[in-house]
PDB file of C-alpha atoms in Angstrom:
ATOM      1  CA  MET A 416       0.581  33.426 -14.973  1.00  0.00           C
ATOM      2  CA  ASN A 417       0.309  29.629 -15.240  1.00  0.00           C
ATOM      3  CA  GLN A 418      -0.011  27.575 -12.070  1.00  0.00           C
ATOM      4  CA  ARG A 419       3.037  25.622 -10.893  1.00  0.00           C
ATOM      5  CA  ILE A 420       2.182  22.397  -9.073  1.00  0.00           C
ATOM      6  CA  GLY A 421       4.514  19.922  -7.358  1.00  0.00           C
ATOM      7  CA  ILE A 422       3.661  16.241  -7.021  1.00  0.00           C
ATOM      8  CA  LEU A 423       5.232  13.645  -4.737  1.00  0.00           C
ATOM      9  CA  THR A 424       4.720  10.089  -3.508  1.00  0.00           C
ATOM     10  CA  GLY A 425       5.508   9.202   0.105  1.00  0.00           C
ATOM     11  CA  GLY A 426       5.616   6.149   2.366  1.00  0.00           C
ATOM     12  CA  GLY A 427       5.599   2.569   1.138  1.00  0.00           C
ATOM     13  CA  ASP A 428       5.051   2.004  -2.565  1.00  0.00           C
ATOM     14  CA  ALA A 429       1.717   0.698  -3.827  1.00  0.00           C
ATOM     15  CA  PRO A 430       0.607  -0.599  -7.230  1.00  0.00           C
ATOM     16  CA  GLY A 431      -1.187   2.277  -8.960  1.00  0.00           C
ATOM     17  CA  LEU A 432       1.051   5.158  -7.904  1.00  0.00           C
ATOM     18  CA  ASN A 433       2.201   5.771 -11.463  1.00  0.00           C
ATOM     19  CA  ALA A 434      -1.380   5.741 -12.698  1.00  0.00           C
ATOM     20  CA  VAL A 435      -2.219   8.483 -10.179  1.00  0.00           C
ATOM     21  CA  ILE A 436       0.794  10.552 -11.282  1.00  0.00           C
ATOM     22  CA  ARG A 437      -0.287  10.083 -14.901  1.00  0.00           C
ATOM     23  CA  GLY A 438      -3.875  11.124 -14.151  1.00  0.00           C
ATOM     24  CA  VAL A 439      -2.754  14.267 -12.352  1.00  0.00           C
ATOM     25  CA  ALA A 440      -0.133  15.239 -14.918  1.00  0.00           C
ATOM     26  CA  LYS A 441      -2.137  14.661 -18.095  1.00  0.00           C
ATOM     27  CA  THR A 442      -5.191  16.489 -16.755  1.00  0.00           C
ATOM     28  CA  LEU A 443      -3.195  19.510 -15.608  1.00  0.00           C
ATOM     29  CA  LEU A 444      -0.805  19.676 -18.571  1.00  0.00           C
ATOM     30  CA  LEU A 445      -3.772  19.844 -20.928  1.00  0.00           C
ATOM     31  CA  LYS A 446      -4.892  22.940 -19.003  1.00  0.00           C
ATOM     32  CA  GLY A 447      -1.483  24.605 -19.272  1.00  0.00           C
ATOM     33  CA  VAL A 448      -0.413  23.945 -15.677  1.00  0.00           C
ATOM     34  CA  GLU A 449       3.315  23.390 -15.076  1.00  0.00           C
ATOM     35  CA  ILE A 450       4.029  20.130 -13.229  1.00  0.00           C
ATOM     36  CA  PHE A 451       7.142  19.365 -11.206  1.00  0.00           C
ATOM     37  CA  GLY A 452       7.988  15.960  -9.786  1.00  0.00           C
ATOM     38  CA  ILE A 453       9.537  15.875  -6.314  1.00  0.00           C
ATOM     39  CA  GLU A 454      11.769  12.826  -5.918  1.00  0.00           C
ATOM     40  CA  ASP A 455      11.689  10.449  -2.934  1.00  0.00           C
ATOM     41  CA  GLY A 456       8.781  12.043  -1.089  1.00  0.00           C
ATOM     42  CA  PHE A 457       9.220  15.032   1.189  1.00  0.00           C
ATOM     43  CA  GLU A 458      12.928  14.244   1.366  1.00  0.00           C
ATOM     44  CA  GLY A 459      13.147  15.496  -2.213  1.00  0.00           C
ATOM     45  CA  LEU A 460      11.659  18.834  -1.227  1.00  0.00           C
ATOM     46  CA  ILE A 461      14.113  19.139   1.657  1.00  0.00           C
ATOM     47  CA  HIS A 462      17.108  18.398  -0.602  1.00  0.00           C
ATOM     48  CA  ASN A 463      15.694  20.267  -3.615  1.00  0.00           C
ATOM     49  CA  HIS A 464      15.425  17.203  -5.849  1.00  0.00           C
ATOM     50  CA  VAL A 465      12.770  18.578  -8.189  1.00  0.00           C
ATOM     51  CA  ARG A 466      12.319  18.148 -11.947  1.00  0.00           C
ATOM     52  CA  PRO A 467       9.747  19.160 -14.556  1.00  0.00           C
ATOM     53  CA  ILE A 468       7.166  16.604 -15.678  1.00  0.00           C
ATOM     54  CA  ASN A 469       5.897  16.529 -19.271  1.00  0.00           C
ATOM     55  CA  PHE A 470       3.697  14.261 -21.373  1.00  0.00           C
ATOM     56  CA  ASP A 471       6.601  12.007 -22.353  1.00  0.00           C
ATOM     57  CA  ASP A 472       7.418  11.357 -18.677  1.00  0.00           C
ATOM     58  CA  VAL A 473       3.983   9.892 -17.981  1.00  0.00           C
ATOM     59  CA  SER A 474       3.389   8.137 -21.291  1.00  0.00           C
ATOM     60  CA  GLY A 475       2.870   4.389 -20.899  1.00  0.00           C
ATOM     61  CA  ILE A 476       3.223   4.258 -17.098  1.00  0.00           C
ATOM     62  CA  ILE A 477      -0.365   3.359 -16.191  1.00  0.00           C
ATOM     63  CA  ALA A 478       0.486  -0.344 -15.840  1.00  0.00           C
ATOM     64  CA  ARG A 479       3.919   0.099 -14.241  1.00  0.00           C
ATOM     65  CA  GLY A 480       4.478  -0.789 -10.583  1.00  0.00           C
ATOM     66  CA  GLY A 481       6.458   1.326  -8.125  1.00  0.00           C
ATOM     67  CA  THR A 482       6.673   5.077  -8.703  1.00  0.00           C
ATOM     68  CA  ILE A 483       8.633   7.053 -11.295  1.00  0.00           C
ATOM     69  CA  LEU A 484       9.267   9.722  -8.638  1.00  0.00           C
ATOM     70  CA  GLY A 485      10.644   7.384  -5.991  1.00  0.00           C
ATOM     71  CA  THR A 486       9.423   7.394  -2.404  1.00  0.00           C
ATOM     72  CA  SER A 487      10.710   7.364   1.165  1.00  0.00           C
ATOM     73  CA  ASN A 488       9.413   6.253   4.539  1.00  0.00           C
ATOM     74  CA  HIS A 489      12.555   6.957   6.568  1.00  0.00           C
ATOM     75  CA  GLY A 490      11.878   9.101   9.604  1.00  0.00           C
ATOM     76  CA  ASP A 491       9.851  12.296   9.927  1.00  0.00           C
ATOM     77  CA  PRO A 492      10.919  15.098   7.550  1.00  0.00           C
ATOM     78  CA  THR A 493       9.022  17.666   9.640  1.00  0.00           C
ATOM     79  CA  ARG A 494      12.309  18.196  11.484  1.00  0.00           C
ATOM     80  CA  ASP A 495      13.460  20.010   8.322  1.00  0.00           C
ATOM     81  CA  LEU A 496      10.128  21.699   7.724  1.00  0.00           C
ATOM     82  CA  PRO A 497      11.553  25.256   7.411  1.00  0.00           C
ATOM     83  CA  GLN A 498      13.974  24.133   4.678  1.00  0.00           C
ATOM     84  CA  ALA A 499      11.250  22.243   2.830  1.00  0.00           C
ATOM     85  CA  ILE A 500       8.865  25.197   3.019  1.00  0.00           C
ATOM     86  CA  GLY A 501      11.679  27.442   1.804  1.00  0.00           C
ATOM     87  CA  ASN A 502      12.163  25.256  -1.264  1.00  0.00           C
ATOM     88  CA  TYR A 503       8.398  25.147  -1.820  1.00  0.00           C
ATOM     89  CA  ARG A 504       8.442  28.937  -2.032  1.00  0.00           C
ATOM     90  CA  LYS A 505      11.672  29.014  -4.036  1.00  0.00           C
ATOM     91  CA  TRP A 506      10.020  26.963  -6.763  1.00  0.00           C
ATOM     92  CA  LYS A 507       7.002  29.297  -6.583  1.00  0.00           C
ATOM     93  CA  PHE A 508       4.615  26.393  -6.245  1.00  0.00           C
ATOM     94  CA  ASP A 509       0.924  27.176  -6.155  1.00  0.00           C
ATOM     95  CA  GLY A 510       0.317  23.861  -4.416  1.00  0.00           C
ATOM     96  CA  LEU A 511       1.345  20.240  -3.921  1.00  0.00           C
ATOM     97  CA  VAL A 512      -0.390  17.014  -4.835  1.00  0.00           C
ATOM     98  CA  VAL A 513       0.699  14.589  -2.119  1.00  0.00           C
ATOM     99  CA  ILE A 514       0.078  10.861  -2.620  1.00  0.00           C
ATOM    100  CA  GLY A 515       0.527   8.836   0.560  1.00  0.00           C
ATOM    101  CA  GLY A 516      -0.833   7.105   3.621  1.00  0.00           C
ATOM    102  CA  ASP A 517      -1.258   8.154   7.244  1.00  0.00           C
ATOM    103  CA  GLY A 518       2.334   9.244   7.851  1.00  0.00           C
ATOM    104  CA  THR A 519       2.692  11.151   4.590  1.00  0.00           C
ATOM    105  CA  LEU A 520      -0.641  12.895   5.028  1.00  0.00           C
ATOM    106  CA  LYS A 521       0.265  13.952   8.585  1.00  0.00           C
ATOM    107  CA  ILE A 522       3.393  15.619   7.207  1.00  0.00           C
ATOM    108  CA  ALA A 523       1.293  17.213   4.456  1.00  0.00           C
ATOM    109  CA  HIS A 524      -0.987  18.626   7.144  1.00  0.00           C
ATOM    110  CA  GLU A 525       2.002  20.268   8.828  1.00  0.00           C
ATOM    111  CA  PHE A 526       2.901  21.814   5.471  1.00  0.00           C
ATOM    112  CA  SER A 527      -0.623  23.147   5.077  1.00  0.00           C
ATOM    113  CA  LYS A 528      -0.415  24.843   8.477  1.00  0.00           C
ATOM    114  CA  LYS A 529       2.647  26.712   7.181  1.00  0.00           C
ATOM    115  CA  GLY A 530       0.739  28.042   4.196  1.00  0.00           C
ATOM    116  CA  ALA A 531       1.336  25.361   1.572  1.00  0.00           C
ATOM    117  CA  ARG A 532      -1.732  24.453  -0.466  1.00  0.00           C
ATOM    118  CA  ILE A 533      -2.260  20.681  -0.476  1.00  0.00           C
ATOM    119  CA  VAL A 534      -4.387  18.199  -2.369  1.00  0.00           C
ATOM    120  CA  ALA A 535      -4.004  14.754  -0.784  1.00  0.00           C
ATOM    121  CA  VAL A 536      -4.542  11.389  -2.483  1.00  0.00           C
ATOM    122  CA  PRO A 537      -4.937   8.472  -0.005  1.00  0.00           C
ATOM    123  CA  LYS A 538      -2.640   5.512  -0.644  1.00  0.00           C
ATOM    124  CA  THR A 539      -2.076   2.173   1.087  1.00  0.00           C
ATOM    125  CA  ILE A 540      -2.327  -1.472   0.102  1.00  0.00           C
ATOM    126  CA  ASP A 541      -3.731  -2.117   3.603  1.00  0.00           C
ATOM    127  CA  ASN A 542      -6.988  -0.273   2.763  1.00  0.00           C
ATOM    128  CA  ASP A 543      -7.042   1.524   6.121  1.00  0.00           C
ATOM    129  CA  VAL A 544      -6.787   5.278   5.468  1.00  0.00           C
ATOM    130  CA  ALA A 545      -9.565   7.063   7.356  1.00  0.00           C
ATOM    131  CA  ALA A 546     -12.520   8.529   5.416  1.00  0.00           C
ATOM    132  CA  THR A 547     -11.966   6.305   2.354  1.00  0.00           C
ATOM    133  CA  HIS A 548     -14.083   3.494   0.980  1.00  0.00           C
ATOM    134  CA  VAL A 549     -11.200   1.757  -0.788  1.00  0.00           C
ATOM    135  CA  THR A 550      -7.584   2.675  -1.543  1.00  0.00           C
ATOM    136  CA  PHE A 551      -5.654   1.860  -4.697  1.00  0.00           C
ATOM    137  CA  GLY A 552      -3.110  -0.935  -4.355  1.00  0.00           C
ATOM    138  CA  PHE A 553      -5.436  -3.013  -2.185  1.00  0.00           C
ATOM    139  CA  ASP A 554      -6.919  -4.992  -5.065  1.00  0.00           C
ATOM    140  CA  SER A 555      -3.439  -5.723  -6.446  1.00  0.00           C
ATOM    141  CA  ALA A 556      -2.193  -6.924  -3.049  1.00  0.00           C
ATOM    142  CA  VAL A 557      -5.242  -9.147  -2.575  1.00  0.00           C
ATOM    143  CA  THR A 558      -4.754 -10.603  -6.059  1.00  0.00           C
ATOM    144  CA  VAL A 559      -1.149 -11.596  -5.276  1.00  0.00           C
ATOM    145  CA  ALA A 560      -1.960 -12.945  -1.806  1.00  0.00           C
ATOM    146  CA  GLY A 561      -5.109 -14.754  -2.885  1.00  0.00           C
ATOM    147  CA  SER A 562      -3.300 -16.472  -5.738  1.00  0.00           C
ATOM    148  CA  ALA A 563      -0.479 -17.575  -3.425  1.00  0.00           C
ATOM    149  CA  ILE A 564      -2.911 -18.996  -0.873  1.00  0.00           C
ATOM    150  CA  GLU A 565      -4.783 -20.874  -3.585  1.00  0.00           C
ATOM    151  CA  SER A 566      -1.521 -22.311  -4.947  1.00  0.00           C
ATOM    152  CA  LEU A 567      -0.493 -23.633  -1.534  1.00  0.00           C
ATOM    153  CA  HIS A 568      -3.501 -25.989  -1.397  1.00  0.00           C
ATOM    154  CA  SER A 569      -1.772 -28.670  -3.454  1.00  0.00           C
ATOM    155  CA  THR A 570       1.483 -28.869  -1.478  1.00  0.00           C
ATOM    156  CA  ALA A 571      -0.395 -28.699   1.821  1.00  0.00           C
ATOM    157  CA  ASP A 572      -2.633 -31.568   0.720  1.00  0.00           C
ATOM    158  CA  ALA A 573       0.269 -33.651  -0.586  1.00  0.00           C
ATOM    159  CA  HIS A 574       2.103 -33.592   2.753  1.00  0.00           C
ATOM    160  CA  ARG A 575      -0.825 -33.416   5.228  1.00  0.00           C
ATOM    161  CA  ARG A 576       0.551 -30.111   6.480  1.00  0.00           C
ATOM    162  CA  ILE A 577      -0.559 -26.947   8.164  1.00  0.00           C
ATOM    163  CA  MET A 578       0.415 -24.055   5.896  1.00  0.00           C
ATOM    164  CA  VAL A 579       0.700 -20.668   7.613  1.00  0.00           C
ATOM    165  CA  VAL A 580       0.718 -17.670   5.254  1.00  0.00           C
ATOM    166  CA  GLU A 581       1.615 -14.207   6.571  1.00  0.00           C
ATOM    167  CA  VAL A 582       0.326 -11.187   4.657  1.00  0.00           C
ATOM    168  CA  MET A 583       0.711  -7.451   5.225  1.00  0.00           C
ATOM    169  CA  GLY A 584      -1.548  -5.492   7.558  1.00  0.00           C
ATOM    170  CA  ARG A 585      -0.130  -4.084  10.801  1.00  0.00           C
ATOM    171  CA  THR A 586      -3.333  -2.643  12.209  1.00  0.00           C
ATOM    172  CA  ALA A 587      -5.957  -3.769   9.697  1.00  0.00           C
ATOM    173  CA  GLY A 588      -6.845  -7.219   8.434  1.00  0.00           C
ATOM    174  CA  TRP A 589      -8.386  -6.349   5.072  1.00  0.00           C
ATOM    175  CA  ILE A 590      -5.750  -8.135   2.966  1.00  0.00           C
ATOM    176  CA  ALA A 591      -5.814 -11.244   5.158  1.00  0.00           C
ATOM    177  CA  LEU A 592      -9.614 -11.357   5.161  1.00  0.00           C
ATOM    178  CA  TYR A 593     -10.181 -10.780   1.445  1.00  0.00           C
ATOM    179  CA  ALA A 594      -7.252 -12.893   0.242  1.00  0.00           C
ATOM    180  CA  GLY A 595      -8.056 -15.607   2.751  1.00  0.00           C
ATOM    181  CA  VAL A 596     -11.673 -15.881   1.667  1.00  0.00           C
ATOM    182  CA  ALA A 597     -10.760 -15.673  -2.034  1.00  0.00           C
ATOM    183  CA  GLY A 598      -7.966 -18.240  -1.674  1.00  0.00           C
ATOM    184  CA  GLY A 599     -10.036 -20.733   0.311  1.00  0.00           C
ATOM    185  CA  ALA A 600      -8.214 -20.436   3.653  1.00  0.00           C
ATOM    186  CA  ASP A 601      -9.494 -22.452   6.607  1.00  0.00           C
ATOM    187  CA  VAL A 602      -8.365 -20.055   9.368  1.00  0.00           C
ATOM    188  CA  ILE A 603      -7.996 -16.269   9.041  1.00  0.00           C
ATOM    189  CA  LEU A 604      -6.386 -14.276  11.858  1.00  0.00           C
ATOM    190  CA  ILE A 605      -6.708 -10.474  11.835  1.00  0.00           C
ATOM    191  CA  PRO A 606      -5.728  -7.682  14.273  1.00  0.00           C
ATOM    192  CA  GLU A 607      -9.348  -6.612  14.775  1.00  0.00           C
ATOM    193  CA  LEU A 608     -10.164  -9.909  16.529  1.00  0.00           C
ATOM    194  CA  SER A 609      -8.307 -11.503  19.443  1.00  0.00           C
ATOM    195  CA  MET A 610      -6.284 -14.607  18.638  1.00  0.00           C
ATOM    196  CA  ASP A 611      -6.327 -17.750  20.763  1.00  0.00           C
ATOM    197  CA  LEU A 612      -3.847 -20.283  19.395  1.00  0.00           C
ATOM    198  CA  ASP A 613      -5.232 -23.016  21.642  1.00  0.00           C
ATOM    199  CA  GLU A 614      -8.635 -22.546  20.036  1.00  0.00           C
ATOM    200  CA  VAL A 615      -7.075 -22.544  16.569  1.00  0.00           C
ATOM    201  CA  ALA A 616      -5.137 -25.708  17.381  1.00  0.00           C
ATOM    202  CA  GLU A 617      -8.281 -27.435  18.625  1.00  0.00           C
ATOM    203  CA  TYR A 618     -10.063 -26.537  15.391  1.00  0.00           C
ATOM    204  CA  ILE A 619      -7.164 -27.895  13.314  1.00  0.00           C
ATOM    205  CA  ARG A 620      -7.077 -31.193  15.235  1.00  0.00           C
ATOM    206  CA  GLU A 621     -10.806 -31.630  14.680  1.00  0.00           C
ATOM    207  CA  ARG A 622     -10.535 -30.674  11.020  1.00  0.00           C
ATOM    208  CA  HIS A 623      -7.742 -33.164  10.350  1.00  0.00           C
ATOM    209  CA  LYS A 624     -10.020 -36.028  11.340  1.00  0.00           C
ATOM    210  CA  THR A 625     -11.624 -35.641   7.907  1.00  0.00           C
ATOM    211  CA  ARG A 626      -9.202 -33.391   5.978  1.00  0.00           C
ATOM    212  CA  ARG A 627      -5.532 -33.727   5.015  1.00  0.00           C
ATOM    213  CA  PHE A 628      -4.426 -30.124   5.507  1.00  0.00           C
ATOM    214  CA  THR A 629      -5.227 -26.690   6.934  1.00  0.00           C
ATOM    215  CA  LEU A 630      -4.435 -23.277   5.440  1.00  0.00           C
ATOM    216  CA  VAL A 631      -3.954 -20.514   8.003  1.00  0.00           C
ATOM    217  CA  VAL A 632      -3.720 -16.876   6.881  1.00  0.00           C
ATOM    218  CA  LEU A 633      -2.653 -14.186   9.335  1.00  0.00           C
ATOM    219  CA  ALA A 634      -2.067 -10.461   9.061  1.00  0.00           C
ATOM    220  CA  GLU A 635       1.386  -9.359  10.226  1.00  0.00           C
ATOM    221  CA  GLY A 636      -0.206  -7.281  12.994  1.00  0.00           C
ATOM    222  CA  VAL A 637      -1.411 -10.480  14.670  1.00  0.00           C
ATOM    223  CA  GLY A 638       2.096 -11.879  15.010  1.00  0.00           C
ATOM    224  CA  SER A 639       4.884 -13.453  13.027  1.00  0.00           C
ATOM    225  CA  ALA A 640       4.113 -16.594  11.058  1.00  0.00           C
ATOM    226  CA  LEU A 641       7.618 -17.740  11.994  1.00  0.00           C
ATOM    227  CA  ARG A 642       6.349 -17.968  15.582  1.00  0.00           C
ATOM    228  CA  VAL A 643       2.771 -19.049  14.933  1.00  0.00           C
ATOM    229  CA  GLY A 644       3.733 -21.931  12.617  1.00  0.00           C
ATOM    230  CA  PRO A 645       5.976 -23.774  15.106  1.00  0.00           C
ATOM    231  CA  GLU A 646       3.456 -23.115  17.909  1.00  0.00           C
ATOM    232  CA  LEU A 647       0.650 -24.729  15.943  1.00  0.00           C
ATOM    233  CA  GLN A 648       2.887 -27.678  15.044  1.00  0.00           C
ATOM    234  CA  LYS A 649       3.686 -28.188  18.710  1.00  0.00           C
ATOM    235  CA  LYS A 650       0.059 -27.882  19.819  1.00  0.00           C
ATOM    236  CA  THR A 651      -1.450 -30.092  17.091  1.00  0.00           C
ATOM    237  CA  GLY A 652       1.254 -32.623  16.304  1.00  0.00           C
ATOM    238  CA  TYR A 653       0.885 -31.868  12.581  1.00  0.00           C
ATOM    239  CA  GLU A 654       3.808 -30.620  10.518  1.00  0.00           C
ATOM    240  CA  ALA A 655       3.606 -26.892   9.786  1.00  0.00           C
ATOM    241  CA  ARG A 656       5.266 -24.807   7.091  1.00  0.00           C
ATOM    242  CA  VAL A 657       5.417 -21.021   6.807  1.00  0.00           C
ATOM    243  CA  THR A 658       5.239 -18.631   3.851  1.00  0.00           C
ATOM    244  CA  VAL A 659       5.780 -14.890   4.367  1.00  0.00           C
ATOM    245  CA  LEU A 660       4.674 -13.015   1.247  1.00  0.00           C
ATOM    246  CA  GLY A 661       6.195  -9.691   2.303  1.00  0.00           C
ATOM    247  CA  HIS A 662       6.987  -7.198  -0.442  1.00  0.00           C
ATOM    248  CA  LEU A 663       5.579  -9.429  -3.173  1.00  0.00           C
ATOM    249  CA  GLN A 664       2.244  -7.857  -2.260  1.00  0.00           C
ATOM    250  CA  ARG A 665       3.557  -4.407  -3.238  1.00  0.00           C
ATOM    251  CA  ALA A 666       5.431  -5.533  -6.329  1.00  0.00           C
ATOM    252  CA  GLY A 667       4.526  -5.962  -9.953  1.00  0.00           C
ATOM    253  CA  HIS A 668       1.841  -4.412 -12.107  1.00  0.00           C
ATOM    254  CA  PRO A 669      -1.365  -2.957 -10.680  1.00  0.00           C
ATOM    255  CA  THR A 670      -4.543  -4.842 -11.547  1.00  0.00           C
ATOM    256  CA  PRO A 671      -6.934  -3.257 -14.060  1.00  0.00           C
ATOM    257  CA  THR A 672      -9.201  -2.343 -11.135  1.00  0.00           C
ATOM    258  CA  ASP A 673      -6.363  -0.441  -9.442  1.00  0.00           C
ATOM    259  CA  ARG A 674      -5.351   1.232 -12.701  1.00  0.00           C
ATOM    260  CA  ILE A 675      -8.867   2.604 -13.116  1.00  0.00           C
ATOM    261  CA  LEU A 676      -9.215   3.633  -9.464  1.00  0.00           C
ATOM    262  CA  SER A 677      -5.789   5.302  -9.492  1.00  0.00           C
ATOM    263  CA  THR A 678      -6.597   7.192 -12.681  1.00  0.00           C
ATOM    264  CA  ARG A 679      -9.842   8.426 -11.133  1.00  0.00           C
ATOM    265  CA  PHE A 680      -7.961   9.578  -8.023  1.00  0.00           C
ATOM    266  CA  GLY A 681      -5.396  11.380 -10.184  1.00  0.00           C
ATOM    267  CA  CYS A 682      -7.979  13.135 -12.329  1.00  0.00           C
ATOM    268  CA  GLY A 683      -9.980  14.006  -9.221  1.00  0.00           C
ATOM    269  CA  ALA A 684      -6.932  15.559  -7.559  1.00  0.00           C
ATOM    270  CA  ALA A 685      -6.229  17.577 -10.710  1.00  0.00           C
ATOM    271  CA  GLU A 686      -9.796  18.867 -10.790  1.00  0.00           C
ATOM    272  CA  LEU A 687      -9.417  20.097  -7.200  1.00  0.00           C
ATOM    273  CA  VAL A 688      -6.220  21.925  -8.205  1.00  0.00           C
ATOM    274  CA  LEU A 689      -8.002  23.560 -11.130  1.00  0.00           C
ATOM    275  CA  ARG A 690     -10.841  24.660  -8.853  1.00  0.00           C
ATOM    276  CA  GLY A 691      -8.382  26.125  -6.370  1.00  0.00           C
ATOM    277  CA  ALA A 692      -9.545  23.763  -3.634  1.00  0.00           C
TER     278      ALA A 692
END
């Protein structure tokens, strides 16, 4: 009897999700495995929103942003764990490929304790899933943020301003650090290091003796740019403007680097399924 495998994407979207789905599906379909897409993360398993996946479904999606299966990061579906497990068994799945970050993988672990077989693919643009070297979506987010920071040089210089750019990263400053360095930022504030706005303000005042502007990049976990910008303006006497990149960092096409990494993750997950791991 052929294997029947479910696949889902959970948590926030990340560029490269579709490339992972494609890598999993094409590898397994070629081996005669039946693939079923679960819509909107674990919520889809709870509400029985499941559909077959074939070659046509994954054709041409390697460069597409978002996820063809949809995703959800609303609440903790473990409250409906019995119903979800019931549907897992109803569909006679031999296992699930779960693509997600910390929250999604914690839920997947609860499933595994109830007997579900799981292969997990780590996902986050923040690059902070434990036991990984790099996660897909990170390079795409850095590319967007770095380009924005670089572009802000000209308007900052024209008006002698402080430009404060907020990027994603609640507990990890990878995006701020990489994008800040790549974009030529003058100050980079990350959650891993304590922030002293008085010290930052002193640096900016000294810098503006010979320079016309200052670019400040901060990760959202440090604080809101909407607060930091006015504070720095008050402390330095220089006009400050704020840019919050927000969901732009998740949007659009994955970079070629993320497409390749995602494909490798997808094929790797499929190989684990085929090995029964």
